[in-house]
mmCIF file of C-alpha atoms in Angstrom:
data_model
loop_
_atom_site.group_PDB
_atom_site.id
_atom_site.type_symbol
_atom_site.label_atom_id
_atom_site.label_comp_id
_atom_site.label_asym_id
_atom_site.label_seq_id
_atom_site.Cartn_x
_atom_site.Cartn_y
_atom_site.Cartn_z
ATOM 1 C CA UNK I 1 16.861 4.520 13.963
ATOM 2 C CA UNK I 2 16.721 0.779 14.483
ATOM 3 C CA UNK I 3 17.111 -0.098 18.150
ATOM 4 C CA UNK I 4 18.298 -3.603 18.936
ATOM 5 C CA UNK I 5 16.942 -4.882 22.188
ATOM 6 C CA UNK I 6 18.298 -8.075 23.586
ATOM 7 C CA UNK I 7 16.221 -10.157 25.933
ATOM 8 C CA UNK I 8 18.416 -11.550 28.729
ATOM 9 C CA UNK I 9 16.629 -14.871 29.236
ATOM 10 C CA UNK I 10 15.303 -16.724 26.218
ATOM 11 C CA UNK I 11 12.945 -18.648 28.510
ATOM 12 C CA UNK I 12 11.213 -15.374 29.240
ATOM 13 C CA UNK I 13 10.176 -14.931 25.623
ATOM 14 C CA UNK I 14 6.613 -15.628 24.642
ATOM 15 C CA UNK I 15 3.291 -13.871 24.495
ATOM 16 C CA UNK I 16 2.522 -14.685 28.108
ATOM 17 C CA UNK I 17 5.399 -13.035 29.823
ATOM 18 C CA UNK I 18 6.884 -10.673 27.256
ATOM 19 C CA UNK I 19 4.759 -8.623 24.909
ATOM 20 C CA UNK I 20 6.275 -8.077 21.467
ATOM 21 C CA UNK I 21 5.231 -8.485 17.853
ATOM 22 C CA UNK I 22 5.951 -12.160 17.220
ATOM 23 C CA UNK I 23 4.236 -12.227 13.818
ATOM 24 C CA UNK I 24 3.290 -9.329 11.592
ATOM 25 C CA UNK I 25 -0.065 -10.741 10.426
ATOM 26 C CA UNK I 26 -2.011 -10.535 13.720
ATOM 27 C CA UNK I 27 -0.342 -7.209 14.568
ATOM 28 C CA UNK I 28 -1.312 -5.679 11.225
ATOM 29 C CA UNK I 29 -4.854 -7.011 11.533
ATOM 30 C CA UNK I 30 -5.085 -5.245 14.874
ATOM 31 C CA UNK I 31 -3.567 -2.012 13.564
ATOM 32 C CA UNK I 32 -5.910 -1.878 10.549
ATOM 33 C CA UNK I 33 -8.831 -1.704 12.962
ATOM 34 C CA UNK I 34 -7.442 1.648 14.109
ATOM 35 C CA UNK I 35 -5.767 3.005 10.970
ATOM 36 C CA UNK I 36 -7.361 2.138 7.645
ATOM 37 C CA UNK I 37 -5.531 -0.386 5.478
ATOM 38 C CA UNK I 38 -5.961 2.015 2.555
ATOM 39 C CA UNK I 39 -4.005 4.704 4.424
ATOM 40 C CA UNK I 40 -1.188 2.296 5.359
ATOM 41 C CA UNK I 41 -0.888 0.738 1.922
ATOM 42 C CA UNK I 42 -1.055 4.096 0.100
ATOM 43 C CA UNK I 43 2.323 5.057 1.532
ATOM 44 C CA UNK I 44 5.039 5.044 -1.146
ATOM 45 C CA UNK I 45 7.481 3.401 1.289
ATOM 46 C CA UNK I 46 5.084 0.499 1.897
ATOM 47 C CA UNK I 47 4.373 0.111 -1.788
ATOM 48 C CA UNK I 48 8.080 0.069 -2.572
ATOM 49 C CA UNK I 49 8.778 -2.491 0.199
ATOM 50 C CA UNK I 50 6.076 -4.852 -1.102
ATOM 51 C CA UNK I 51 7.401 -4.548 -4.623
ATOM 52 C CA UNK I 52 10.995 -5.212 -3.561
ATOM 53 C CA UNK I 53 10.308 -8.056 -1.141
ATOM 54 C CA UNK I 54 7.487 -9.959 -2.839
ATOM 55 C CA UNK I 55 7.854 -8.703 -6.411
ATOM 56 C CA UNK I 56 4.142 -7.866 -6.476
ATOM 57 C CA UNK I 57 2.661 -5.243 -8.755
ATOM 58 C CA UNK I 58 0.294 -2.730 -7.136
ATOM 59 C CA UNK I 59 -3.208 -2.620 -8.590
ATOM 60 C CA UNK I 60 -4.686 -0.363 -5.884
ATOM 61 C CA UNK I 61 -3.686 0.391 -2.275
ATOM 62 C CA UNK I 62 -3.839 -2.991 -0.555
ATOM 63 C CA UNK I 63 -4.505 -4.932 -3.777
ATOM 64 C CA UNK I 64 -1.641 -6.600 -5.627
ATOM 65 C CA UNK I 65 -0.880 -8.780 -8.602
ATOM 66 C CA UNK I 66 1.291 -11.672 -7.455
ATOM 67 C CA UNK I 67 3.182 -13.861 -9.929
ATOM 68 C CA UNK I 68 2.298 -17.014 -8.004
ATOM 69 C CA UNK I 69 -1.119 -16.242 -6.523
ATOM 70 C CA UNK I 70 -2.718 -13.842 -9.008
ATOM 71 C CA UNK I 71 -4.789 -11.006 -7.565
ATOM 72 C CA UNK I 72 -4.307 -10.799 -3.797
ATOM 73 C CA UNK I 73 -5.169 -8.491 -0.921
ATOM 74 C CA UNK I 74 -2.736 -7.124 1.653
ATOM 75 C CA UNK I 75 -3.625 -10.080 3.911
ATOM 76 C CA UNK I 76 -1.801 -12.399 1.492
ATOM 77 C CA UNK I 77 1.435 -10.483 1.073
ATOM 78 C CA UNK I 78 4.481 -11.899 2.849
ATOM 79 C CA UNK I 79 5.000 -11.521 6.592
ATOM 80 C CA UNK I 80 8.199 -9.566 5.920
ATOM 81 C CA UNK I 81 6.382 -7.008 3.746
ATOM 82 C CA UNK I 82 3.661 -6.694 6.388
ATOM 83 C CA UNK I 83 6.366 -6.116 9.005
ATOM 84 C CA UNK I 84 7.767 -3.273 6.890
ATOM 85 C CA UNK I 85 4.260 -1.782 6.589
ATOM 86 C CA UNK I 86 3.983 -1.925 10.384
ATOM 87 C CA UNK I 87 7.251 -0.018 10.803
ATOM 88 C CA UNK I 88 5.788 2.926 8.896
ATOM 89 C CA UNK I 89 2.996 3.265 11.479
ATOM 90 C CA UNK I 90 5.127 2.420 14.519
ATOM 91 C CA UNK I 91 4.455 4.912 17.259
ATOM 92 C CA UNK I 92 1.327 6.329 15.599
ATOM 93 C CA UNK I 93 -0.737 7.809 18.474
ATOM 94 C CA UNK I 94 -3.959 6.374 16.984
ATOM 95 C CA UNK I 95 -2.781 2.863 17.869
ATOM 96 C CA UNK I 96 -2.470 3.796 21.534
ATOM 97 C CA UNK I 97 -0.383 1.729 23.908
ATOM 98 C CA UNK I 98 1.150 -0.841 21.631
ATOM 99 C CA UNK I 99 4.534 -2.421 22.070
ATOM 100 C CA UNK I 100 6.392 -1.709 18.854
ATOM 101 C CA UNK I 101 9.113 -4.277 19.425
ATOM 102 C CA UNK I 102 9.495 -6.643 16.514
ATOM 103 C CA UNK I 103 10.697 -10.223 16.568
ATOM 104 C CA UNK I 104 13.435 -10.261 13.899
ATOM 105 C CA UNK I 105 12.035 -13.573 12.591
ATOM 106 C CA UNK I 106 9.259 -11.581 10.915
ATOM 107 C CA UNK I 107 11.742 -10.640 8.197
ATOM 108 C CA UNK I 108 13.634 -12.881 5.835
ATOM 109 C CA UNK I 109 17.113 -12.069 4.575
ATOM 110 C CA UNK I 110 15.648 -10.441 1.477
ATOM 111 C CA UNK I 111 14.055 -7.759 3.700
ATOM 112 C CA UNK I 112 17.442 -6.470 4.924
ATOM 113 C CA UNK I 113 17.867 -3.785 2.197
ATOM 114 C CA UNK I 114 14.420 -2.372 3.022
ATOM 115 C CA UNK I 115 15.120 -2.518 6.769
ATOM 116 C CA UNK I 116 18.418 -0.677 6.222
ATOM 117 C CA UNK I 117 16.593 2.121 4.370
ATOM 118 C CA UNK I 118 13.799 2.282 6.925
ATOM 119 C CA UNK I 119 16.330 2.527 9.770
ATOM 120 C CA UNK I 120 17.247 5.998 8.469
ATOM 121 C CA UNK I 121 13.647 7.192 8.292
ATOM 122 C CA UNK I 122 11.694 5.416 11.061
ATOM 123 C CA UNK I 123 12.223 4.515 14.698
ATOM 124 C CA UNK I 124 11.612 0.868 15.514
ATOM 125 C CA UNK I 125 12.937 -1.783 17.869
ATOM 126 C CA UNK I 126 14.038 -5.256 16.832
ATOM 127 C CA UNK I 127 14.601 -8.270 19.062
ATOM 128 C CA UNK I 128 17.268 -10.506 17.508
ATOM 129 C CA UNK I 129 15.539 -13.873 17.667
ATOM 130 C CA UNK I 130 17.270 -15.268 14.614
ATOM 131 C CA UNK I 131 20.380 -14.471 12.619
ATOM 132 C CA UNK I 132 20.137 -12.725 9.294
ATOM 133 C CA UNK I 133 22.517 -13.562 6.485
ATOM 134 C CA UNK I 134 24.313 -10.239 6.829
ATOM 135 C CA UNK I 135 27.151 -11.481 4.627
ATOM 136 C CA UNK I 136 24.756 -11.574 1.668
ATOM 137 C CA UNK I 137 24.182 -7.833 2.053
ATOM 138 C CA UNK I 138 27.522 -6.667 3.372
ATOM 139 C CA UNK I 139 27.307 -3.198 1.798
ATOM 140 C CA UNK I 140 24.198 -2.142 3.671
ATOM 141 C CA UNK I 141 24.283 0.926 5.850
ATOM 142 C CA UNK I 142 22.063 0.846 8.928
ATOM 143 C CA UNK I 143 21.238 3.566 11.408
ATOM 144 C CA UNK I 144 21.200 1.445 14.553
ATOM 145 C CA UNK I 145 21.814 1.578 18.266
ATOM 146 C CA UNK I 146 21.501 -0.653 21.306
ATOM 147 C CA UNK I 147 18.616 -0.343 23.759
ATOM 148 C CA UNK I 148 21.015 1.562 26.036
ATOM 149 C CA UNK I 149 21.533 4.140 23.273
ATOM 150 C CA UNK I 150 25.036 3.055 22.239
ATOM 151 C CA UNK I 151 25.326 3.668 18.476
ATOM 152 C CA UNK I 152 26.297 0.751 16.258
ATOM 153 C CA UNK I 153 28.439 2.661 13.823
ATOM 154 C CA UNK I 154 29.182 -0.016 11.257
ATOM 155 C CA UNK I 155 27.657 -3.223 9.959
ATOM 156 C CA UNK I 156 30.462 -5.031 11.784
ATOM 157 C CA UNK I 157 29.358 -3.480 15.091
ATOM 158 C CA UNK I 158 25.766 -4.324 14.324
ATOM 159 C CA UNK I 159 26.532 -7.963 13.501
ATOM 160 C CA UNK I 160 28.727 -8.389 16.557
ATOM 161 C CA UNK I 161 26.047 -6.986 18.799
ATOM 162 C CA UNK I 162 23.365 -9.011 17.033
ATOM 163 C CA UNK I 163 25.184 -12.322 17.357
ATOM 164 C CA UNK I 164 27.385 -11.956 20.410
ATOM 165 C CA UNK I 165 25.503 -9.313 22.338
ATOM 166 C CA UNK I 166 28.532 -7.075 22.613
ATOM 167 C CA UNK I 167 30.499 -4.599 20.579
ATOM 168 C CA UNK I 168 34.027 -5.690 19.812
ATOM 169 C CA UNK I 169 36.756 -3.080 19.913
ATOM 170 C CA UNK E 1 8.757 -40.717 7.894
ATOM 171 C CA UNK E 2 8.117 -39.203 4.469
ATOM 172 C CA UNK E 3 5.637 -36.498 3.619
ATOM 173 C CA UNK E 4 4.718 -35.389 0.132
ATOM 174 C CA UNK E 5 2.705 -32.251 -0.492
ATOM 175 C CA UNK E 6 1.348 -31.793 -4.015
ATOM 176 C CA UNK E 7 -0.107 -28.497 -5.151
ATOM 177 C CA UNK E 8 -1.084 -28.596 -8.802
ATOM 178 C CA UNK E 9 2.020 -29.787 -10.624
ATOM 179 C CA UNK E 10 4.349 -28.791 -7.820
ATOM 180 C CA UNK E 11 5.591 -31.495 -5.437
ATOM 181 C CA UNK E 12 7.277 -30.789 -2.113
ATOM 182 C CA UNK E 13 8.922 -33.728 -0.342
ATOM 183 C CA UNK E 14 9.921 -33.754 3.289
ATOM 184 C CA UNK E 15 11.773 -36.421 5.195
ATOM 185 C CA UNK E 16 10.932 -36.083 8.856
ATOM 186 C CA UNK E 17 13.981 -37.481 10.659
ATOM 187 C CA UNK E 18 13.023 -36.042 14.010
ATOM 188 C CA UNK E 19 9.899 -35.128 15.862
ATOM 189 C CA UNK E 20 10.034 -31.629 14.482
ATOM 190 C CA UNK E 21 11.268 -30.228 11.198
ATOM 191 C CA UNK E 22 11.692 -26.523 10.584
ATOM 192 C CA UNK E 23 11.231 -24.834 7.209
ATOM 193 C CA UNK E 24 12.885 -21.440 6.825
ATOM 194 C CA UNK E 25 13.260 -19.148 3.839
ATOM 195 C CA UNK E 26 13.159 -15.589 2.556
ATOM 196 C CA UNK E 27 10.007 -13.522 2.878
ATOM 197 C CA UNK E 28 7.587 -14.144 0.046
ATOM 198 C CA UNK E 29 8.700 -17.696 -0.749
ATOM 199 C CA UNK E 30 5.312 -19.091 0.271
ATOM 200 C CA UNK E 31 5.681 -20.683 3.700
ATOM 201 C CA UNK E 32 2.380 -19.328 5.007
ATOM 202 C CA UNK E 33 0.700 -19.935 1.649
ATOM 203 C CA UNK E 34 1.795 -23.575 1.737
ATOM 204 C CA UNK E 35 0.360 -23.993 5.253
ATOM 205 C CA UNK E 36 -2.840 -22.229 4.206
ATOM 206 C CA UNK E 37 -3.288 -24.458 1.141
ATOM 207 C CA UNK E 38 -2.855 -27.541 3.330
ATOM 208 C CA UNK E 39 -5.357 -26.139 5.827
ATOM 209 C CA UNK E 40 -7.879 -25.291 3.096
ATOM 210 C CA UNK E 41 -7.581 -28.737 1.536
ATOM 211 C CA UNK E 42 -6.171 -27.469 -1.773
ATOM 212 C CA UNK E 43 -2.972 -29.447 -1.271
ATOM 213 C CA UNK E 44 -2.766 -33.201 -1.634
ATOM 214 C CA UNK E 45 -0.796 -34.410 1.386
ATOM 215 C CA UNK E 46 0.504 -37.976 1.492
ATOM 216 C CA UNK E 47 1.984 -39.209 4.738
ATOM 217 C CA UNK E 48 3.680 -42.539 5.539
ATOM 218 C CA UNK E 49 2.155 -44.929 8.060
ATOM 219 C CA UNK E 50 -1.336 -43.644 7.227
ATOM 220 C CA UNK E 51 -0.949 -40.823 9.661
ATOM 221 C CA UNK E 52 -3.383 -37.942 9.468
ATOM 222 C CA UNK E 53 -2.354 -34.325 9.201
ATOM 223 C CA UNK E 54 -3.523 -30.861 10.072
ATOM 224 C CA UNK E 55 -2.284 -27.324 9.564
ATOM 225 C CA UNK E 56 -2.386 -24.500 12.075
ATOM 226 C CA UNK E 57 -2.233 -21.024 10.637
ATOM 227 C CA UNK E 58 -4.490 -19.375 13.122
ATOM 228 C CA UNK E 59 -3.585 -16.280 14.978
ATOM 229 C CA UNK E 60 -5.612 -17.240 18.001
ATOM 230 C CA UNK E 61 -4.413 -16.439 21.438
ATOM 231 C CA UNK E 62 -3.027 -19.632 23.049
ATOM 232 C CA UNK E 63 -5.832 -19.594 25.590
ATOM 233 C CA UNK E 64 -8.303 -20.127 22.759
ATOM 234 C CA UNK E 65 -6.644 -23.348 21.629
ATOM 235 C CA UNK E 66 -8.535 -26.516 22.419
ATOM 236 C CA UNK E 67 -5.589 -27.741 24.400
ATOM 237 C CA UNK E 68 -4.538 -27.998 27.964
ATOM 238 C CA UNK E 69 -1.184 -26.471 27.131
ATOM 239 C CA UNK E 70 -1.877 -23.421 29.228
ATOM 240 C CA UNK E 71 -3.471 -25.187 32.102
ATOM 241 C CA UNK E 72 -0.232 -26.694 33.289
ATOM 242 C CA UNK E 73 -0.564 -30.148 31.712
ATOM 243 C CA UNK E 74 1.360 -29.158 28.576
ATOM 244 C CA UNK E 75 -0.379 -31.689 26.357
ATOM 245 C CA UNK E 76 -1.571 -31.271 22.766
ATOM 246 C CA UNK E 77 -5.037 -32.481 21.803
ATOM 247 C CA UNK E 78 -3.848 -34.142 18.557
ATOM 248 C CA UNK E 79 -2.612 -37.709 18.208
ATOM 249 C CA UNK E 80 -0.675 -39.621 15.565
ATOM 250 C CA UNK E 81 -0.639 -36.838 13.009
ATOM 251 C CA UNK E 82 1.711 -34.609 11.077
ATOM 252 C CA UNK E 83 1.032 -31.084 12.322
ATOM 253 C CA UNK E 84 2.045 -28.193 10.056
ATOM 254 C CA UNK E 85 2.382 -24.968 12.072
ATOM 255 C CA UNK E 86 2.899 -21.569 10.513
ATOM 256 C CA UNK E 87 4.665 -18.735 12.305
ATOM 257 C CA UNK E 88 1.422 -16.728 12.357
ATOM 258 C CA UNK E 89 0.233 -19.211 14.974
ATOM 259 C CA UNK E 90 0.863 -17.917 18.476
ATOM 260 C CA UNK E 91 1.048 -21.458 19.826
ATOM 261 C CA UNK E 92 4.656 -21.598 18.571
ATOM 262 C CA UNK E 93 5.610 -18.825 20.949
ATOM 263 C CA UNK E 94 3.953 -20.348 23.950
ATOM 264 C CA UNK E 95 6.572 -20.959 26.608
ATOM 265 C CA UNK E 96 5.287 -24.534 27.049
ATOM 266 C CA UNK E 97 5.174 -25.349 23.338
ATOM 267 C CA UNK E 98 8.392 -27.404 23.381
ATOM 268 C CA UNK E 99 7.190 -29.427 26.371
ATOM 269 C CA UNK E 100 3.916 -30.233 24.631
ATOM 270 C CA UNK E 101 5.830 -31.182 21.494
ATOM 271 C CA UNK E 102 8.170 -33.561 23.291
ATOM 272 C CA UNK E 103 5.280 -35.372 24.998
ATOM 273 C CA UNK E 104 3.228 -35.578 21.807
ATOM 274 C CA UNK E 105 3.062 -38.605 19.479
ATOM 275 C CA UNK E 106 2.744 -36.291 16.441
ATOM 276 C CA UNK E 107 5.382 -35.113 13.965
ATOM 277 C CA UNK E 108 5.635 -31.345 13.509
ATOM 278 C CA UNK E 109 6.564 -29.293 10.457
ATOM 279 C CA UNK E 110 7.169 -25.732 11.614
ATOM 280 C CA UNK E 111 7.345 -22.813 9.186
ATOM 281 C CA UNK E 112 9.294 -20.318 11.249
ATOM 282 C CA UNK E 113 12.573 -18.418 11.157
ATOM 283 C CA UNK E 114 12.701 -17.460 14.831
ATOM 284 C CA UNK E 115 14.544 -19.585 17.320
ATOM 285 C CA UNK E 116 12.060 -21.506 19.400
ATOM 286 C CA UNK E 117 12.480 -22.055 23.099
ATOM 287 C CA UNK E 118 13.781 -25.551 23.877
ATOM 288 C CA UNK E 119 13.887 -26.717 20.253
ATOM 289 C CA UNK E 120 17.442 -26.765 18.941
ATOM 290 C CA UNK E 121 18.001 -27.000 15.200
ATOM 291 C CA UNK E 122 20.378 -29.296 13.402
ATOM 292 C CA UNK E 123 21.079 -30.203 9.796
ATOM 293 C CA UNK E 124 18.769 -33.188 10.118
ATOM 294 C CA UNK E 125 15.639 -31.187 10.663
ATOM 295 C CA UNK E 126 16.121 -28.000 8.680
ATOM 296 C CA UNK E 127 14.695 -27.275 5.238
ATOM 297 C CA UNK E 128 14.756 -24.082 3.201
ATOM 298 C CA UNK E 129 12.157 -22.788 0.793
ATOM 299 C CA UNK E 130 13.858 -20.683 -1.859
ATOM 300 C CA UNK E 131 13.132 -18.930 -5.125
ATOM 301 C CA UNK E 132 15.115 -20.410 -7.999
ATOM 302 C CA UNK E 133 14.904 -20.358 -11.787
ATOM 303 C CA UNK E 134 12.693 -23.438 -11.518
ATOM 304 C CA UNK E 135 10.297 -21.635 -9.187
ATOM 305 C CA UNK E 136 9.981 -22.161 -5.457
ATOM 306 C CA UNK E 137 12.059 -25.140 -4.319
ATOM 307 C CA UNK E 138 12.070 -26.935 -0.971
ATOM 308 C CA UNK E 139 15.512 -28.256 -0.082
ATOM 309 C CA UNK E 140 17.017 -30.109 2.808
ATOM 310 C CA UNK E 141 19.910 -28.116 4.243
ATOM 311 C CA UNK E 142 22.175 -31.177 4.187
ATOM 312 C CA UNK E 143 21.629 -31.485 0.409
ATOM 313 C CA UNK E 144 22.743 -27.906 -0.028
ATOM 314 C CA UNK E 145 25.857 -28.553 2.020
ATOM 315 C CA UNK E 146 26.719 -31.543 -0.161
ATOM 316 C CA UNK E 147 26.310 -29.513 -3.349
ATOM 317 C CA UNK E 148 28.650 -26.844 -1.945
ATOM 318 C CA UNK E 149 31.137 -29.587 -1.068
ATOM 319 C CA UNK E 150 31.063 -30.864 -4.655
ATOM 320 C CA UNK E 151 31.930 -27.381 -5.924
#
């Protein structure tokens, strides 16, 4: 389930007064100190996300063949793909007290199909800090709710809540 | 203010109409890679008015920056430069970042999709990095609007 959490005051955002994952790279670096990168990048879901978002071919867990960059490690995959990898370990007790709330800006529009699939399999919270191009992927089916637990039954509900902060009747 | 970034045979041109310009784009289009290549010195960067440049791709905590941003003065330590900042840099999400930017005499190119506190976006200062048949292309949003108009 993807939970959408709205922050009431935009001025309150920022690492100093609100803890959330603002960028996937530092968060994943931290997480790989507690869960091995090999374990995270061996997951079929992560592998599939990297392939779909970046178009990279897997050589070994955490090692990829990129069309533009050649042979790369997981550190050089896109921020969106790293964000998807983080979702698969969200809530893992080995990470301890970690705020699994993601800044939506981590993901580009091309990550939406993967996010829609992950919303049915993983629990994660997204803070809408930018607007996705939902119109480009209008057939997607999300499993989403508000932070208060109100289900967002359709993409229309989701977009309305994302943009306007309310569900239109 | 014109900036030209050359990486191999690829040329990216930016016209900085305002103090800050934001580059957005899908995941995997190379925003962080572009900033990293500039930082590593693999990109040839040409800037008008003989201004210098630097790229920030660090993931340092804001307190580790050599700036007084977090000590209440809200001032950047760089002068008369074009500063490329990637979204992996926590400085962008500092609540005083916009105040430091406004006071600064630098121009900023920000690779970030998230809305930034106190920095509104307009057509003048928004570029997109996109995958096309010709490879990765950097386009001014206004150009894209004109091409849609022509259609």
